[in-house]
Amino acid sequence: GSSVSVALRTVATTLGALTLMVVVNWQLALLVLAMGPLILGPIMLFGRRVQRLSRASQDNLADASARAAESLQAIETVQAFTREAEERGRFGEAVETTFMASLRRIQVRAAMTALIFSIVLTGLIAVLWFGAVQVQSGAITPGAMTQFVMYAFVAVSGVGMLTETYTEIMRAAGATERL
């Protein structure tokens, strides 16, 4: 629920920053906008994988919970046949499988975040370099460049927040597929 309001607020802020960037210097703004497809590609690719891994994690957690509930409800039978050690071992394996599935999901999400931020920072450095060349040639003023950089940071932070929101939505979608 809160992700939707964060996403809407972030989209509005990011679009506002992009609009102001176009007003300040359209050439630099086009350079920033050219990074869009480079950022969206990994988000879509990794987002689907996070969704699949979330579903697997939820499946494993449900299996571990079911195993524990089954063993506890039939505790007299388990004890009558002295199967406590085997049931404990099976539950331990189920919990370990759940942990490994969650760990894989977290690793994929971390790789996605690292890749996206690397792309964003590389693009930002390119924009700053191009802007510095324009300031040096007198095409724009240092004040306009400073203004553009501030808007660019607002836009970049918005993209980062949207990335996090998207992965949370994909994670929730993976978890709700069980329903």
CSV table of N, CA and C in Angstrom, one decimal:
chain,number,residue,atom,x,y,z
A,1,GLY,N,0.8,-1.2,0.0
A,1,GLY,CA,0.0,0.0,0.0
A,1,GLY,C,0.8,1.3,0.0
A,2,SER,N,1.8,1.3,0.9
A,2,SER,CA,2.6,2.5,0.9
A,2,SER,C,3.6,2.6,-0.3
A,3,SER,N,3.9,1.5,-0.9
A,3,SER,CA,4.7,1.6,-2.1
A,3,SER,C,4.1,2.4,-3.2
A,4,VAL,N,2.7,2.3,-3.3
A,4,VAL,CA,2.0,3.0,-4.4
A,4,VAL,C,2.2,4.5,-4.2
A,5,SER,N,2.0,5.0,-2.9
A,5,SER,CA,2.1,6.4,-2.7
A,5,SER,C,3.5,6.9,-2.9
A,6,VAL,N,4.5,6.1,-2.5
A,6,VAL,CA,5.9,6.4,-2.7
A,6,VAL,C,6.2,6.5,-4.2
A,7,ALA,N,5.7,5.5,-5.0
A,7,ALA,CA,5.9,5.5,-6.4
A,7,ALA,C,5.3,6.7,-7.1
A,8,LEU,N,4.1,7.0,-6.7
A,8,LEU,CA,3.4,8.2,-7.4
A,8,LEU,C,4.2,9.5,-7.1
A,9,ARG,N,4.5,9.7,-5.8
A,9,ARG,CA,5.3,10.9,-5.4
A,9,ARG,C,6.6,10.9,-6.1
A,10,THR,N,7.3,9.8,-6.2
A,10,THR,CA,8.6,9.7,-6.9
A,10,THR,C,8.5,10.0,-8.4
A,11,VAL,N,7.5,9.5,-9.0
A,11,VAL,CA,7.3,9.7,-10.4
A,11,VAL,C,7.0,11.2,-10.7
A,12,ALA,N,6.2,11.8,-9.8
A,12,ALA,CA,5.9,13.2,-10.0
A,12,ALA,C,7.2,14.1,-9.8
A,13,THR,N,7.9,13.8,-8.8
A,13,THR,CA,9.2,14.5,-8.5
A,13,THR,C,10.2,14.3,-9.7
A,14,THR,N,10.3,13.1,-10.1
A,14,THR,CA,11.3,12.8,-11.2
A,14,THR,C,10.9,13.5,-12.5
A,15,LEU,N,9.6,13.4,-12.8
A,15,LEU,CA,9.1,14.1,-14.1
A,15,LEU,C,9.3,15.6,-13.9
A,16,GLY,N,9.1,16.2,-12.8
A,16,GLY,CA,9.3,17.6,-12.6
A,16,GLY,C,10.7,18.0,-12.7
A,17,ALA,N,11.6,17.1,-12.2
A,17,ALA,CA,13.1,17.4,-12.3
A,17,ALA,C,13.5,17.3,-13.8
A,18,LEU,N,13.0,16.3,-14.5
A,18,LEU,CA,13.3,16.1,-15.9
A,18,LEU,C,12.8,17.3,-16.7
A,19,THR,N,11.6,17.8,-16.4
A,19,THR,CA,11.1,19.0,-17.1
A,19,THR,C,12.0,20.2,-16.9
A,20,LEU,N,12.4,20.4,-15.7
A,20,LEU,CA,13.2,21.6,-15.4
A,20,LEU,C,14.6,21.4,-16.0
A,21,MET,N,15.1,20.2,-16.1
A,21,MET,CA,16.4,19.9,-16.8
A,21,MET,C,16.3,20.3,-18.2
A,22,VAL,N,15.1,20.0,-18.9
A,22,VAL,CA,15.0,20.4,-20.3
A,22,VAL,C,14.9,21.9,-20.4
A,23,VAL,N,14.3,22.6,-19.5
A,23,VAL,CA,14.2,24.0,-19.5
A,23,VAL,C,15.6,24.7,-19.4
A,24,VAL,N,16.4,24.1,-18.5
A,24,VAL,CA,17.8,24.7,-18.2
A,24,VAL,C,18.7,24.4,-19.4
A,25,ASN,N,18.7,23.2,-19.9
A,25,ASN,CA,19.6,22.8,-21.0
A,25,ASN,C,19.1,21.6,-21.7
A,26,TRP,N,18.5,21.7,-22.9
A,26,TRP,CA,17.9,20.6,-23.5
A,26,TRP,C,18.9,19.5,-24.0
A,27,GLN,N,20.1,20.0,-24.3
A,27,GLN,CA,21.1,19.0,-24.8
A,27,GLN,C,21.6,18.1,-23.6
A,28,LEU,N,21.8,18.6,-22.5
A,28,LEU,CA,22.2,17.8,-21.3
A,28,LEU,C,21.0,16.9,-20.9
A,29,ALA,N,19.8,17.5,-21.0
A,29,ALA,CA,18.6,16.7,-20.7
A,29,ALA,C,18.4,15.5,-21.6
A,30,LEU,N,18.7,15.7,-22.9
A,30,LEU,CA,18.6,14.5,-23.8
A,30,LEU,C,19.7,13.5,-23.5
A,31,LEU,N,20.8,13.9,-23.1
A,31,LEU,CA,21.9,13.0,-22.7
A,31,LEU,C,21.4,12.1,-21.5
A,32,VAL,N,20.8,12.8,-20.5
A,32,VAL,CA,20.2,12.1,-19.4
A,32,VAL,C,19.1,11.1,-19.8
A,33,LEU,N,18.2,11.6,-20.6
A,33,LEU,CA,17.1,10.7,-21.1
A,33,LEU,C,17.6,9.5,-21.9
A,34,ALA,N,18.7,9.7,-22.6
A,34,ALA,CA,19.3,8.6,-23.3
A,34,ALA,C,19.7,7.4,-22.4
A,35,MET,N,19.9,7.7,-21.1
A,35,MET,CA,20.2,6.6,-20.2
A,35,MET,C,19.0,5.8,-19.8
A,36,GLY,N,17.8,6.3,-20.1
A,36,GLY,CA,16.6,5.6,-19.7
A,36,GLY,C,16.5,4.1,-20.1
A,37,PRO,N,16.7,3.8,-21.4
A,37,PRO,CA,16.6,2.4,-21.9
A,37,PRO,C,17.7,1.6,-21.2
A,38,LEU,N,18.9,2.2,-21.0
A,38,LEU,CA,20.0,1.5,-20.3
A,38,LEU,C,19.6,1.1,-18.9
A,39,ILE,N,18.8,1.9,-18.3
A,39,ILE,CA,18.4,1.6,-16.9
A,39,ILE,C,17.2,0.6,-16.9
A,40,LEU,N,16.2,0.8,-17.8
A,40,LEU,CA,15.0,0.0,-17.8
A,40,LEU,C,15.3,-1.4,-18.1
A,41,GLY,N,16.3,-1.7,-19.0
A,41,GLY,CA,16.6,-3.1,-19.4
A,41,GLY,C,16.9,-4.0,-18.2
A,42,PRO,N,17.9,-3.6,-17.4
A,42,PRO,CA,18.2,-4.5,-16.2
A,42,PRO,C,17.1,-4.5,-15.2
A,43,ILE,N,16.3,-3.5,-15.1
A,43,ILE,CA,15.2,-3.5,-14.2
A,43,ILE,C,14.2,-4.6,-14.6
A,44,MET,N,13.8,-4.6,-15.9
A,44,MET,CA,12.9,-5.6,-16.4
A,44,MET,C,13.4,-7.0,-16.3
A,45,LEU,N,14.7,-7.1,-16.7
A,45,LEU,CA,15.3,-8.5,-16.7
A,45,LEU,C,15.4,-9.0,-15.3
A,46,PHE,N,16.0,-8.2,-14.3
A,46,PHE,CA,16.1,-8.7,-13.0
A,46,PHE,C,14.8,-8.8,-12.2
A,47,GLY,N,13.9,-7.9,-12.5
A,47,GLY,CA,12.6,-7.8,-11.8
A,47,GLY,C,11.8,-9.1,-12.0
A,48,ARG,N,11.8,-9.7,-13.2
A,48,ARG,CA,11.1,-11.0,-13.4
A,48,ARG,C,11.8,-12.1,-12.6
A,49,ARG,N,13.1,-12.0,-12.6
A,49,ARG,CA,13.9,-13.1,-11.8
A,49,ARG,C,13.6,-13.0,-10.3
A,50,VAL,N,13.5,-11.7,-9.8
A,50,VAL,CA,13.2,-11.5,-8.4
A,50,VAL,C,11.8,-12.1,-8.1
A,51,GLN,N,10.9,-11.9,-9.0
A,51,GLN,CA,9.5,-12.4,-8.9
A,51,GLN,C,9.6,-14.0,-8.8
A,52,ARG,N,10.3,-14.6,-9.7
A,52,ARG,CA,10.4,-16.1,-9.7
A,52,ARG,C,11.0,-16.6,-8.4
A,53,LEU,N,12.1,-15.9,-8.0
A,53,LEU,CA,12.8,-16.3,-6.7
A,53,LEU,C,11.9,-16.1,-5.5
A,54,SER,N,11.1,-15.0,-5.5
A,54,SER,CA,10.2,-14.7,-4.4
A,54,SER,C,9.2,-15.8,-4.3
A,55,ARG,N,8.7,-16.3,-5.4
A,55,ARG,CA,7.7,-17.3,-5.4
A,55,ARG,C,8.3,-18.6,-4.9
A,56,ALA,N,9.5,-18.9,-5.3
A,56,ALA,CA,10.2,-20.1,-4.8
A,56,ALA,C,10.5,-20.0,-3.3
A,57,SER,N,10.9,-18.9,-2.9
A,57,SER,CA,11.1,-18.7,-1.4
A,57,SER,C,9.8,-18.9,-0.6
A,58,GLN,N,8.7,-18.3,-1.1
A,58,GLN,CA,7.5,-18.5,-0.4
A,58,GLN,C,7.0,-20.0,-0.4
A,59,ASP,N,7.2,-20.7,-1.6
A,59,ASP,CA,6.9,-22.1,-1.6
A,59,ASP,C,7.7,-22.9,-0.6
A,60,ASN,N,9.0,-22.6,-0.5
A,60,ASN,CA,9.8,-23.3,0.4
A,60,ASN,C,9.4,-23.0,1.9
A,61,LEU,N,9.1,-21.8,2.2
A,61,LEU,CA,8.7,-21.4,3.5
A,61,LEU,C,7.3,-22.1,3.9
A,62,ALA,N,6.4,-22.2,2.9
A,62,ALA,CA,5.2,-22.9,3.1
A,62,ALA,C,5.4,-24.4,3.4
A,63,ASP,N,6.3,-25.0,2.6
A,63,ASP,CA,6.7,-26.4,2.9
A,63,ASP,C,7.2,-26.6,4.2
A,64,ALA,N,8.1,-25.7,4.7
A,64,ALA,CA,8.7,-25.9,6.0
A,64,ALA,C,7.7,-25.7,7.1
A,65,SER,N,6.8,-24.8,6.9
A,65,SER,CA,5.7,-24.5,7.9
A,65,SER,C,4.8,-25.7,7.9
A,66,ALA,N,4.5,-26.3,6.8
A,66,ALA,CA,3.6,-27.4,6.7
A,66,ALA,C,4.2,-28.6,7.4
A,67,ARG,N,5.5,-28.8,7.2
A,67,ARG,CA,6.2,-29.9,7.8
A,67,ARG,C,6.2,-29.8,9.3
A,68,ALA,N,6.4,-28.6,9.8
A,68,ALA,CA,6.5,-28.4,11.2
A,68,ALA,C,5.1,-28.6,11.8
A,69,ALA,N,4.0,-28.1,11.2
A,69,ALA,CA,2.7,-28.2,11.7
A,69,ALA,C,2.3,-29.7,11.7
A,70,GLU,N,2.6,-30.4,10.7
A,70,GLU,CA,2.2,-31.8,10.6
A,70,GLU,C,2.9,-32.6,11.7
A,71,SER,N,4.2,-32.3,11.9
A,71,SER,CA,4.9,-33.1,12.9
A,71,SER,C,4.4,-32.7,14.3
A,72,LEU,N,4.1,-31.5,14.6
A,72,LEU,CA,3.6,-31.1,15.9
A,72,LEU,C,2.2,-31.6,16.1
A,73,GLN,N,1.3,-31.7,15.1
A,73,GLN,CA,0.0,-32.2,15.3
A,73,GLN,C,0.0,-33.7,15.5
A,74,ALA,N,1.0,-34.3,15.0
A,74,ALA,CA,1.1,-35.8,15.2
A,74,ALA,C,2.2,-36.1,16.1
A,75,ILE,N,2.4,-35.3,17.1
A,75,ILE,CA,3.6,-35.5,18.0
A,75,ILE,C,3.6,-36.9,18.7
A,76,GLU,N,2.4,-37.3,19.1
A,76,GLU,CA,2.3,-38.7,19.7
A,76,GLU,C,2.8,-39.8,18.8
A,77,THR,N,2.4,-39.7,17.6
A,77,THR,CA,2.8,-40.7,16.6
A,77,THR,C,4.3,-40.6,16.3
A,78,VAL,N,4.8,-39.4,16.2
A,78,VAL,CA,6.2,-39.2,16.0
A,78,VAL,C,7.0,-39.8,17.2
A,79,GLN,N,6.6,-39.5,18.4
A,79,GLN,CA,7.3,-40.1,19.5
A,79,GLN,C,7.1,-41.6,19.7
A,80,ALA,N,5.9,-42.1,19.3
A,80,ALA,CA,5.7,-43.5,19.4
A,80,ALA,C,6.6,-44.3,18.6
A,81,PHE,N,7.0,-43.7,17.4
A,81,PHE,CA,7.9,-44.4,16.5
A,81,PHE,C,9.3,-43.9,16.6
A,82,THR,N,9.6,-43.1,17.6
A,82,THR,CA,10.9,-42.5,17.9
A,82,THR,C,11.5,-41.9,16.6
A,83,ARG,N,10.7,-41.0,16.0
A,83,ARG,CA,11.1,-40.3,14.8
A,83,ARG,C,11.5,-38.9,15.0
A,84,GLU,N,11.7,-38.5,16.2
A,84,GLU,CA,12.0,-37.1,16.5
A,84,GLU,C,13.2,-36.6,15.8
A,85,ALA,N,14.3,-37.4,15.8
A,85,ALA,CA,15.5,-37.0,15.1
A,85,ALA,C,15.3,-36.8,13.6
A,86,GLU,N,14.6,-37.8,13.0
A,86,GLU,CA,14.4,-37.7,11.6
A,86,GLU,C,13.5,-36.5,11.2
A,87,GLU,N,12.5,-36.2,12.0
A,87,GLU,CA,11.6,-35.1,11.8
A,87,GLU,C,12.4,-33.8,12.0
A,88,ARG,N,13.2,-33.7,13.0
A,88,ARG,CA,14.0,-32.5,13.2
A,88,ARG,C,15.0,-32.3,12.0
A,89,GLY,N,15.5,-33.4,11.5
A,89,GLY,CA,16.4,-33.3,10.4
A,89,GLY,C,15.7,-32.8,9.1
A,90,ARG,N,14.5,-33.3,8.9
A,90,ARG,CA,13.7,-32.9,7.7
A,90,ARG,C,13.3,-31.5,7.8
A,91,PHE,N,12.9,-31.0,9.0
A,91,PHE,CA,12.6,-29.6,9.2
A,91,PHE,C,13.8,-28.7,9.0
A,92,GLY,N,14.9,-29.2,9.5
A,92,GLY,CA,16.2,-28.4,9.3
A,92,GLY,C,16.5,-28.3,7.9
A,93,GLU,N,16.3,-29.3,7.1
A,93,GLU,CA,16.6,-29.3,5.6
A,93,GLU,C,15.6,-28.3,5.0
A,94,ALA,N,14.4,-28.3,5.4
A,94,ALA,CA,13.4,-27.5,4.8
A,94,ALA,C,13.7,-26.0,5.1
A,95,VAL,N,14.1,-25.7,6.3
A,95,VAL,CA,14.5,-24.4,6.7
A,95,VAL,C,15.7,-23.9,5.9
A,96,GLU,N,16.7,-24.8,5.8
A,96,GLU,CA,17.9,-24.5,5.0
A,96,GLU,C,17.6,-24.2,3.6
A,97,THR,N,16.7,-25.0,3.0
A,97,THR,CA,16.3,-24.7,1.6
A,97,THR,C,15.6,-23.4,1.5
A,98,THR,N,14.7,-23.0,2.4
A,98,THR,CA,14.1,-21.7,2.4
A,98,THR,C,15.1,-20.6,2.5
A,99,PHE,N,16.1,-20.8,3.4
A,99,PHE,CA,17.1,-19.8,3.6
A,99,PHE,C,17.9,-19.6,2.3
A,100,MET,N,18.3,-20.7,1.6
A,100,MET,CA,19.0,-20.6,0.4
A,100,MET,C,18.2,-19.9,-0.7
A,101,ALA,N,16.9,-20.2,-0.8
A,101,ALA,CA,16.1,-19.5,-1.8
A,101,ALA,C,16.0,-18.0,-1.5
A,102,SER,N,15.9,-17.6,-0.3
A,102,SER,CA,15.8,-16.2,0.1
A,102,SER,C,17.2,-15.5,-0.2
A,103,LEU,N,18.2,-16.2,0.1
A,103,LEU,CA,19.6,-15.7,-0.2
A,103,LEU,C,19.8,-15.5,-1.7
A,104,ARG,N,19.3,-16.4,-2.5
A,104,ARG,CA,19.5,-16.2,-4.0
A,104,ARG,C,18.7,-15.0,-4.4
A,105,ARG,N,17.5,-14.8,-3.9
A,105,ARG,CA,16.6,-13.6,-4.2
A,105,ARG,C,17.3,-12.3,-3.8
A,106,ILE,N,17.9,-12.3,-2.6
A,106,ILE,CA,18.6,-11.1,-2.1
A,106,ILE,C,19.9,-10.8,-3.0
A,107,GLN,N,20.6,-11.9,-3.4
A,107,GLN,CA,21.8,-11.7,-4.3
A,107,GLN,C,21.4,-11.1,-5.6
A,108,VAL,N,20.3,-11.6,-6.2
A,108,VAL,CA,19.9,-11.1,-7.5
A,108,VAL,C,19.4,-9.6,-7.4
A,109,ARG,N,18.7,-9.3,-6.3
A,109,ARG,CA,18.3,-8.0,-6.1
A,109,ARG,C,19.5,-7.0,-5.9
A,110,ALA,N,20.5,-7.5,-5.1
A,110,ALA,CA,21.7,-6.7,-4.9
A,110,ALA,C,22.4,-6.5,-6.2
A,111,ALA,N,22.5,-7.5,-7.0
A,111,ALA,CA,23.2,-7.4,-8.3
A,111,ALA,C,22.5,-6.4,-9.2
A,112,MET,N,21.1,-6.4,-9.2
A,112,MET,CA,20.4,-5.5,-10.0
A,112,MET,C,20.6,-4.1,-9.5
A,113,THR,N,20.6,-3.9,-8.2
A,113,THR,CA,20.8,-2.5,-7.7
A,113,THR,C,22.2,-2.0,-8.0
A,114,ALA,N,23.2,-2.9,-7.9
A,114,ALA,CA,24.6,-2.5,-8.2
A,114,ALA,C,24.7,-2.1,-9.7
A,115,LEU,N,24.1,-2.9,-10.5
A,115,LEU,CA,24.2,-2.6,-12.0
A,115,LEU,C,23.5,-1.3,-12.4
A,116,ILE,N,22.4,-1.1,-11.8
A,116,ILE,CA,21.6,0.1,-12.1
A,116,ILE,C,22.3,1.3,-11.6
A,117,PHE,N,22.8,1.3,-10.4
A,117,PHE,CA,23.5,2.4,-9.9
A,117,PHE,C,24.8,2.7,-10.6
A,118,SER,N,25.5,1.6,-11.1
A,118,SER,CA,26.7,1.8,-11.9
A,118,SER,C,26.4,2.5,-13.2
A,119,ILE,N,25.3,2.1,-13.9
A,119,ILE,CA,24.9,2.7,-15.1
A,119,ILE,C,24.5,4.2,-14.9
A,120,VAL,N,23.8,4.4,-13.8
A,120,VAL,CA,23.3,5.8,-13.5
A,120,VAL,C,24.5,6.7,-13.2
A,121,LEU,N,25.5,6.2,-12.4
A,121,LEU,CA,26.6,7.0,-12.1
A,121,LEU,C,27.5,7.2,-13.3
A,122,THR,N,27.7,6.2,-14.1
A,122,THR,CA,28.5,6.4,-15.3
A,122,THR,C,27.9,7.5,-16.2
A,123,GLY,N,26.5,7.4,-16.4
A,123,GLY,CA,25.8,8.4,-17.2
A,123,GLY,C,25.9,9.8,-16.6
A,124,LEU,N,25.8,9.8,-15.3
A,124,LEU,CA,25.9,11.1,-14.6
A,124,LEU,C,27.3,11.7,-14.8
A,125,ILE,N,28.3,10.9,-14.7
A,125,ILE,CA,29.7,11.4,-15.0
A,125,ILE,C,29.8,11.9,-16.4
A,126,ALA,N,29.2,11.2,-17.3
A,126,ALA,CA,29.3,11.7,-18.7
A,126,ALA,C,28.5,13.0,-18.9
A,127,VAL,N,27.4,13.1,-18.2
A,127,VAL,CA,26.6,14.4,-18.3
A,127,VAL,C,27.4,15.5,-17.7
A,128,LEU,N,28.1,15.3,-16.6
A,128,LEU,CA,28.9,16.3,-15.9
A,128,LEU,C,30.0,16.7,-16.8
A,129,TRP,N,30.7,15.7,-17.4
A,129,TRP,CA,31.8,16.1,-18.3
A,129,TRP,C,31.3,16.9,-19.5
A,130,PHE,N,30.2,16.5,-20.1
A,130,PHE,CA,29.7,17.3,-21.2
A,130,PHE,C,29.3,18.7,-20.8
A,131,GLY,N,28.7,18.8,-19.6
A,131,GLY,CA,28.3,20.1,-19.0
A,131,GLY,C,29.5,21.0,-18.8
A,132,ALA,N,30.6,20.4,-18.2
A,132,ALA,CA,31.8,21.1,-18.0
A,132,ALA,C,32.4,21.7,-19.2
A,133,VAL,N,32.3,20.9,-20.3
A,133,VAL,CA,32.8,21.3,-21.6
A,133,VAL,C,32.0,22.5,-22.1
A,134,GLN,N,30.7,22.4,-21.9
A,134,GLN,CA,29.8,23.5,-22.3
A,134,GLN,C,30.0,24.8,-21.5
A,135,VAL,N,30.3,24.6,-20.2
A,135,VAL,CA,30.6,25.8,-19.4
A,135,VAL,C,31.9,26.4,-19.8
A,136,GLN,N,32.9,25.6,-20.1
A,136,GLN,CA,34.2,26.1,-20.5
A,136,GLN,C,34.1,26.8,-21.8
A,137,SER,N,33.2,26.3,-22.7
A,137,SER,CA,33.1,27.0,-24.0
A,137,SER,C,32.2,28.2,-23.9
A,138,GLY,N,31.5,28.4,-22.8
A,138,GLY,CA,30.6,29.6,-22.7
A,138,GLY,C,29.2,29.3,-23.1
A,139,ALA,N,28.9,28.1,-23.5
A,139,ALA,CA,27.5,27.8,-24.0
A,139,ALA,C,26.5,27.9,-22.9
A,140,ILE,N,26.9,27.6,-21.7
A,140,ILE,CA,26.0,27.7,-20.5
A,140,ILE,C,26.8,28.4,-19.4
A,141,THR,N,26.1,28.9,-18.4
A,141,THR,CA,26.8,29.6,-17.3
A,141,THR,C,27.0,28.5,-16.2
A,142,PRO,N,28.0,28.8,-15.3
A,142,PRO,CA,28.2,27.9,-14.2
A,142,PRO,C,27.0,27.7,-13.3
A,143,GLY,N,26.2,28.8,-13.2
A,143,GLY,CA,25.0,28.7,-12.4
A,143,GLY,C,23.9,27.8,-13.0
A,144,ALA,N,23.8,27.9,-14.3
A,144,ALA,CA,22.9,27.0,-15.0
A,144,ALA,C,23.3,25.5,-14.9
A,145,MET,N,24.6,25.3,-14.9
A,145,MET,CA,25.2,23.9,-14.8
A,145,MET,C,24.9,23.4,-13.4
A,146,THR,N,25.1,24.3,-12.4
A,146,THR,CA,24.8,23.9,-11.0
A,146,THR,C,23.3,23.5,-10.8
A,147,GLN,N,22.5,24.4,-11.4
A,147,GLN,CA,21.0,24.1,-11.3
A,147,GLN,C,20.7,22.8,-12.0
A,148,PHE,N,21.3,22.5,-13.2
A,148,PHE,CA,21.0,21.3,-13.9
A,148,PHE,C,21.5,20.1,-13.0
A,149,VAL,N,22.7,20.2,-12.4
A,149,VAL,CA,23.2,19.1,-11.6
A,149,VAL,C,22.2,18.8,-10.4
A,150,MET,N,21.7,19.8,-9.8
A,150,MET,CA,20.8,19.6,-8.7
A,150,MET,C,19.5,18.9,-9.2
A,151,TYR,N,19.0,19.3,-10.3
A,151,TYR,CA,17.8,18.6,-10.9
A,151,TYR,C,18.2,17.1,-11.2
A,152,ALA,N,19.4,16.9,-11.8
A,152,ALA,CA,19.8,15.6,-12.1
A,152,ALA,C,19.9,14.7,-10.9
A,153,PHE,N,20.4,15.2,-9.8
A,153,PHE,CA,20.4,14.4,-8.6
A,153,PHE,C,19.0,14.0,-8.1
A,154,VAL,N,18.1,15.0,-8.2
A,154,VAL,CA,16.7,14.7,-7.8
A,154,VAL,C,16.2,13.5,-8.7
A,155,ALA,N,16.4,13.7,-10.0
A,155,ALA,CA,15.9,12.6,-11.0
A,155,ALA,C,16.6,11.3,-10.7
A,156,VAL,N,17.9,11.3,-10.5
A,156,VAL,CA,18.6,10.0,-10.3
A,156,VAL,C,18.1,9.3,-9.0
A,157,SER,N,17.9,10.1,-7.9
A,157,SER,CA,17.4,9.5,-6.7
A,157,SER,C,16.0,9.0,-6.9
A,158,GLY,N,15.2,9.7,-7.7
A,158,GLY,CA,13.9,9.2,-8.0
A,158,GLY,C,13.9,7.8,-8.7
A,159,VAL,N,14.8,7.7,-9.7
A,159,VAL,CA,15.0,6.4,-10.4
A,159,VAL,C,15.4,5.3,-9.4
A,160,GLY,N,16.3,5.7,-8.5
A,160,GLY,CA,16.7,4.7,-7.5
A,160,GLY,C,15.5,4.2,-6.6
A,161,MET,N,14.7,5.2,-6.2
A,161,MET,CA,13.5,4.8,-5.4
A,161,MET,C,12.5,4.0,-6.2
A,162,LEU,N,12.4,4.3,-7.4
A,162,LEU,CA,11.4,3.6,-8.3
A,162,LEU,C,11.9,2.2,-8.5
A,163,THR,N,13.2,2.0,-8.6
A,163,THR,CA,13.8,0.7,-8.8
A,163,THR,C,13.5,-0.2,-7.5
A,164,GLU,N,13.7,0.4,-6.4
A,164,GLU,CA,13.4,-0.3,-5.1
A,164,GLU,C,11.9,-0.7,-5.0
A,165,THR,N,11.1,0.3,-5.4
A,165,THR,CA,9.6,0.0,-5.4
A,165,THR,C,9.2,-1.1,-6.4
A,166,TYR,N,9.8,-1.1,-7.6
A,166,TYR,CA,9.5,-2.1,-8.6
A,166,TYR,C,9.9,-3.5,-8.1
A,167,THR,N,11.1,-3.6,-7.4
A,167,THR,CA,11.5,-4.9,-6.9
A,167,THR,C,10.6,-5.4,-5.8
A,168,GLU,N,10.1,-4.4,-5.0
A,168,GLU,CA,9.2,-4.8,-3.9
A,168,GLU,C,7.9,-5.3,-4.5
A,169,ILE,N,7.4,-4.7,-5.6
A,169,ILE,CA,6.2,-5.1,-6.3
A,169,ILE,C,6.4,-6.5,-6.9
A,170,MET,N,7.5,-6.7,-7.5
A,170,MET,CA,7.8,-8.0,-8.1
A,170,MET,C,7.9,-9.1,-7.0
A,171,ARG,N,8.5,-8.7,-5.9
A,171,ARG,CA,8.6,-9.6,-4.8
A,171,ARG,C,7.2,-10.0,-4.3
A,172,ALA,N,6.3,-9.0,-4.1
A,172,ALA,CA,5.0,-9.2,-3.7
A,172,ALA,C,4.2,-10.1,-4.7
A,173,ALA,N,4.4,-9.8,-6.0
A,173,ALA,CA,3.8,-10.5,-7.1
A,173,ALA,C,4.2,-12.0,-7.0
A,174,GLY,N,5.4,-12.2,-6.8
A,174,GLY,CA,5.9,-13.6,-6.7
A,174,GLY,C,5.3,-14.3,-5.5
A,175,ALA,N,5.1,-13.6,-4.4
A,175,ALA,CA,4.6,-14.2,-3.2
A,175,ALA,C,3.1,-14.5,-3.3
A,176,THR,N,2.4,-13.6,-4.0
A,176,THR,CA,0.9,-13.7,-4.2
A,176,THR,C,0.5,-14.7,-5.3
A,177,GLU,N,1.5,-15.2,-6.1
A,177,GLU,CA,1.2,-16.2,-7.1
A,177,GLU,C,0.7,-17.5,-6.4
A,178,ARG,N,1.2,-17.7,-5.2
A,178,ARG,CA,0.8,-18.9,-4.5
A,178,ARG,C,-0.7,-18.9,-4.2
A,179,LEU,N,-1.3,-17.7,-4.1
A,179,LEU,CA,-2.7,-17.6,-3.8
A,179,LEU,C,-3.5,-18.1,-5.0
